[in-house]
Amino acid sequence: MSQTIETGFKLLLWYLAATFIATQLWLVLEPPQAHVPGGLFMVLSPLGPFVWIKAILEGRASAANVIALLIVAAALAVGTWHSLRKRAG
């Protein structure tokens, strides 16, 4: 049970780091409207993948959305692989 909780926390940290990095890249590639503080996007960065998926499903897909989602998916895949490899060995 302890290893399962530890793996869950590690994946949560991977997710938070990936969404933070992906949000920063998304802000560079697709700047928001004026008068929106950038700190607000950083605080809400864990919600980014849900916003990007919604935009893609509504037909408003952009390169920034897809790249940001790929970064999050790749980070979660690497985090999962790393956690499972450590546990098995």
Short mmCIF file of N, CA and C in Angstrom, two decimals:
data_model
loop_
_atom_site.label_atom_id
_atom_site.label_comp_id
_atom_site.label_asym_id
_atom_site.label_seq_id
_atom_site.Cartn_x
_atom_site.Cartn_y
_atom_site.Cartn_z
N MET A 1 0.82 -1.20 0.00
CA MET A 1 0.00 0.00 0.00
C MET A 1 0.86 1.25 0.00
N SER A 2 1.94 1.19 0.74
CA SER A 2 2.82 2.36 0.85
C SER A 2 3.45 2.71 -0.50
N GLN A 3 3.83 1.68 -1.26
CA GLN A 3 4.42 1.94 -2.58
C GLN A 3 3.39 2.51 -3.54
N THR A 4 2.14 2.11 -3.40
CA THR A 4 1.09 2.63 -4.25
C THR A 4 0.87 4.12 -3.98
N ILE A 5 0.87 4.48 -2.71
CA ILE A 5 0.70 5.90 -2.35
C ILE A 5 1.90 6.70 -2.83
N GLU A 6 3.10 6.14 -2.65
CA GLU A 6 4.31 6.83 -3.10
C GLU A 6 4.29 7.03 -4.61
N THR A 7 3.87 6.02 -5.35
CA THR A 7 3.76 6.13 -6.81
C THR A 7 2.73 7.18 -7.19
N GLY A 8 1.62 7.22 -6.47
CA GLY A 8 0.59 8.23 -6.75
C GLY A 8 1.11 9.64 -6.55
N PHE A 9 1.85 9.86 -5.47
CA PHE A 9 2.42 11.19 -5.23
C PHE A 9 3.46 11.56 -6.28
N LYS A 10 4.25 10.58 -6.70
CA LYS A 10 5.25 10.86 -7.74
C LYS A 10 4.56 11.25 -9.05
N LEU A 11 3.50 10.53 -9.40
CA LEU A 11 2.78 10.86 -10.63
C LEU A 11 2.10 12.23 -10.52
N LEU A 12 1.62 12.57 -9.33
CA LEU A 12 1.04 13.90 -9.11
C LEU A 12 2.09 14.98 -9.31
N LEU A 13 3.29 14.76 -8.80
CA LEU A 13 4.37 15.72 -8.99
C LEU A 13 4.76 15.83 -10.47
N TRP A 14 4.81 14.71 -11.17
CA TRP A 14 5.09 14.73 -12.61
C TRP A 14 4.02 15.53 -13.34
N TYR A 15 2.76 15.33 -12.96
CA TYR A 15 1.65 16.04 -13.60
C TYR A 15 1.75 17.54 -13.35
N LEU A 16 2.00 17.93 -12.10
CA LEU A 16 2.10 19.36 -11.78
C LEU A 16 3.26 20.02 -12.50
N ALA A 17 4.40 19.35 -12.54
CA ALA A 17 5.56 19.91 -13.25
C ALA A 17 5.29 20.02 -14.74
N ALA A 18 4.69 18.98 -15.31
CA ALA A 18 4.41 18.99 -16.75
C ALA A 18 3.39 20.06 -17.12
N THR A 19 2.35 20.22 -16.31
CA THR A 19 1.35 21.24 -16.65
C THR A 19 1.92 22.64 -16.49
N PHE A 20 2.81 22.83 -15.52
CA PHE A 20 3.43 24.14 -15.34
C PHE A 20 4.30 24.48 -16.56
N ILE A 21 5.12 23.53 -17.00
CA ILE A 21 5.98 23.76 -18.17
C ILE A 21 5.14 23.93 -19.43
N ALA A 22 4.13 23.08 -19.60
CA ALA A 22 3.28 23.17 -20.79
C ALA A 22 2.51 24.48 -20.82
N THR A 23 2.07 24.96 -19.67
CA THR A 23 1.35 26.23 -19.62
C THR A 23 2.25 27.39 -20.00
N GLN A 24 3.50 27.34 -19.53
CA GLN A 24 4.44 28.40 -19.91
C GLN A 24 4.68 28.39 -21.42
N LEU A 25 4.85 27.22 -22.00
CA LEU A 25 5.03 27.14 -23.45
C LEU A 25 3.78 27.60 -24.18
N TRP A 26 2.62 27.22 -23.69
CA TRP A 26 1.35 27.62 -24.31
C TRP A 26 1.20 29.13 -24.29
N LEU A 27 1.60 29.77 -23.17
CA LEU A 27 1.52 31.23 -23.08
C LEU A 27 2.45 31.92 -24.07
N VAL A 28 3.59 31.30 -24.36
CA VAL A 28 4.51 31.88 -25.34
C VAL A 28 3.96 31.72 -26.76
N LEU A 29 3.43 30.53 -27.04
CA LEU A 29 2.94 30.25 -28.40
C LEU A 29 1.61 30.91 -28.70
N GLU A 30 0.76 31.06 -27.69
CA GLU A 30 -0.58 31.61 -27.88
C GLU A 30 -0.88 32.59 -26.74
N PRO A 31 -0.36 33.81 -26.83
CA PRO A 31 -0.53 34.78 -25.74
C PRO A 31 -2.01 35.09 -25.50
N PRO A 32 -2.39 35.26 -24.23
CA PRO A 32 -3.79 35.58 -23.92
C PRO A 32 -4.10 37.03 -24.25
N GLN A 33 -5.36 37.39 -24.09
CA GLN A 33 -5.77 38.76 -24.29
C GLN A 33 -5.09 39.67 -23.27
N ALA A 34 -5.02 40.94 -23.56
CA ALA A 34 -4.40 41.90 -22.64
C ALA A 34 -5.20 41.97 -21.34
N HIS A 35 -4.57 42.45 -20.32
CA HIS A 35 -5.17 42.68 -19.02
C HIS A 35 -5.48 41.39 -18.26
N VAL A 36 -4.88 40.29 -18.65
CA VAL A 36 -5.02 39.05 -17.89
C VAL A 36 -3.66 38.77 -17.25
N PRO A 37 -3.58 38.75 -15.93
CA PRO A 37 -2.29 38.53 -15.29
C PRO A 37 -1.75 37.13 -15.55
N GLY A 38 -0.47 37.08 -15.89
CA GLY A 38 0.16 35.79 -16.17
C GLY A 38 0.21 34.88 -14.97
N GLY A 39 0.26 35.47 -13.77
CA GLY A 39 0.27 34.67 -12.55
C GLY A 39 -0.99 33.84 -12.39
N LEU A 40 -2.10 34.35 -12.89
CA LEU A 40 -3.35 33.61 -12.84
C LEU A 40 -3.25 32.31 -13.63
N PHE A 41 -2.60 32.37 -14.79
CA PHE A 41 -2.42 31.16 -15.60
C PHE A 41 -1.51 30.16 -14.89
N MET A 42 -0.50 30.66 -14.19
CA MET A 42 0.42 29.76 -13.49
C MET A 42 -0.27 29.07 -12.32
N VAL A 43 -1.12 29.79 -11.61
CA VAL A 43 -1.84 29.20 -10.48
C VAL A 43 -2.84 28.15 -10.98
N LEU A 44 -3.46 28.44 -12.10
CA LEU A 44 -4.47 27.52 -12.66
C LEU A 44 -3.88 26.53 -13.66
N SER A 45 -2.56 26.42 -13.73
CA SER A 45 -1.94 25.55 -14.73
C SER A 45 -2.36 24.08 -14.63
N PRO A 46 -2.66 23.51 -13.44
CA PRO A 46 -3.12 22.12 -13.42
C PRO A 46 -4.43 21.89 -14.18
N LEU A 47 -5.20 22.95 -14.41
CA LEU A 47 -6.44 22.81 -15.18
C LEU A 47 -6.21 22.93 -16.69
N GLY A 48 -5.00 23.27 -17.08
CA GLY A 48 -4.67 23.48 -18.49
C GLY A 48 -5.06 22.35 -19.42
N PRO A 49 -4.68 21.10 -19.11
CA PRO A 49 -5.03 20.01 -20.04
C PRO A 49 -6.53 19.89 -20.30
N PHE A 50 -7.34 20.16 -19.29
CA PHE A 50 -8.79 20.09 -19.50
C PHE A 50 -9.27 21.20 -20.44
N VAL A 51 -8.68 22.37 -20.30
CA VAL A 51 -9.03 23.49 -21.19
C VAL A 51 -8.58 23.20 -22.62
N TRP A 52 -7.38 22.64 -22.77
CA TRP A 52 -6.86 22.35 -24.10
C TRP A 52 -7.66 21.23 -24.78
N ILE A 53 -8.04 20.22 -24.01
CA ILE A 53 -8.86 19.14 -24.58
C ILE A 53 -10.22 19.69 -25.02
N LYS A 54 -10.82 20.55 -24.18
CA LYS A 54 -12.12 21.14 -24.53
C LYS A 54 -12.01 21.96 -25.82
N ALA A 55 -10.93 22.73 -25.95
CA ALA A 55 -10.75 23.54 -27.16
C ALA A 55 -10.60 22.66 -28.39
N ILE A 56 -9.88 21.58 -28.26
CA ILE A 56 -9.70 20.67 -29.40
C ILE A 56 -11.02 20.01 -29.78
N LEU A 57 -11.79 19.58 -28.78
CA LEU A 57 -13.07 18.93 -29.06
C LEU A 57 -14.09 19.89 -29.66
N GLU A 58 -13.97 21.18 -29.34
CA GLU A 58 -14.89 22.18 -29.90
C GLU A 58 -14.44 22.66 -31.27
N GLY A 59 -13.34 22.14 -31.78
CA GLY A 59 -12.87 22.51 -33.10
C GLY A 59 -11.97 23.73 -33.12
N ARG A 60 -11.50 24.15 -31.96
CA ARG A 60 -10.60 25.30 -31.89
C ARG A 60 -9.17 24.84 -31.63
N ALA A 61 -8.79 23.74 -32.25
CA ALA A 61 -7.45 23.20 -32.03
C ALA A 61 -6.40 24.13 -32.62
N SER A 62 -5.34 24.30 -31.87
CA SER A 62 -4.22 25.08 -32.36
C SER A 62 -2.95 24.29 -32.06
N ALA A 63 -1.87 24.69 -32.70
CA ALA A 63 -0.61 24.00 -32.48
C ALA A 63 -0.19 24.10 -31.01
N ALA A 64 -0.47 25.24 -30.39
CA ALA A 64 -0.10 25.43 -28.99
C ALA A 64 -0.83 24.44 -28.09
N ASN A 65 -2.12 24.22 -28.34
CA ASN A 65 -2.90 23.28 -27.53
C ASN A 65 -2.37 21.86 -27.68
N VAL A 66 -2.11 21.46 -28.91
CA VAL A 66 -1.66 20.10 -29.17
C VAL A 66 -0.27 19.87 -28.58
N ILE A 67 0.63 20.83 -28.75
CA ILE A 67 1.99 20.68 -28.21
C ILE A 67 1.96 20.62 -26.69
N ALA A 68 1.16 21.46 -26.07
CA ALA A 68 1.05 21.45 -24.62
C ALA A 68 0.50 20.12 -24.11
N LEU A 69 -0.51 19.58 -24.78
CA LEU A 69 -1.05 18.29 -24.39
C LEU A 69 -0.04 17.17 -24.58
N LEU A 70 0.74 17.24 -25.65
CA LEU A 70 1.76 16.23 -25.88
C LEU A 70 2.84 16.27 -24.80
N ILE A 71 3.18 17.45 -24.34
CA ILE A 71 4.17 17.57 -23.26
C ILE A 71 3.64 16.91 -21.99
N VAL A 72 2.39 17.18 -21.66
CA VAL A 72 1.80 16.59 -20.45
C VAL A 72 1.70 15.07 -20.60
N ALA A 73 1.26 14.59 -21.75
CA ALA A 73 1.14 13.14 -21.96
C ALA A 73 2.50 12.47 -21.90
N ALA A 74 3.51 13.08 -22.52
CA ALA A 74 4.85 12.49 -22.50
C ALA A 74 5.41 12.46 -21.08
N ALA A 75 5.20 13.52 -20.33
CA ALA A 75 5.71 13.55 -18.95
C ALA A 75 5.02 12.50 -18.08
N LEU A 76 3.72 12.34 -18.25
CA LEU A 76 3.02 11.31 -17.48
C LEU A 76 3.46 9.91 -17.89
N ALA A 77 3.72 9.71 -19.18
CA ALA A 77 4.20 8.40 -19.64
C ALA A 77 5.58 8.10 -19.06
N VAL A 78 6.46 9.09 -19.08
CA VAL A 78 7.80 8.89 -18.52
C VAL A 78 7.72 8.67 -17.01
N GLY A 79 6.88 9.44 -16.33
CA GLY A 79 6.72 9.27 -14.89
C GLY A 79 6.18 7.90 -14.52
N THR A 80 5.21 7.43 -15.28
CA THR A 80 4.66 6.10 -15.04
C THR A 80 5.70 5.02 -15.29
N TRP A 81 6.40 5.14 -16.39
CA TRP A 81 7.44 4.17 -16.71
C TRP A 81 8.51 4.16 -15.62
N HIS A 82 8.94 5.32 -15.18
CA HIS A 82 9.97 5.43 -14.17
C HIS A 82 9.49 4.83 -12.85
N SER A 83 8.26 5.08 -12.46
CA SER A 83 7.73 4.54 -11.21
C SER A 83 7.60 3.02 -11.26
N LEU A 84 7.10 2.52 -12.37
CA LEU A 84 6.93 1.06 -12.49
C LEU A 84 8.27 0.35 -12.61
N ARG A 85 9.22 0.97 -13.26
CA ARG A 85 10.55 0.35 -13.40
C ARG A 85 11.24 0.27 -12.05
N LYS A 86 11.12 1.31 -11.25
CA LYS A 86 11.72 1.31 -9.91
C LYS A 86 11.08 0.26 -9.01
N ARG A 87 9.76 0.11 -9.11
CA ARG A 87 9.05 -0.83 -8.27
C ARG A 87 9.40 -2.27 -8.63
N ALA A 88 9.53 -2.55 -9.94
CA ALA A 88 9.82 -3.91 -10.38
C ALA A 88 11.24 -4.34 -10.03
N GLY A 89 12.16 -3.38 -10.01
CA GLY A 89 13.58 -3.71 -9.81
C GLY A 89 13.96 -3.71 -8.42
#
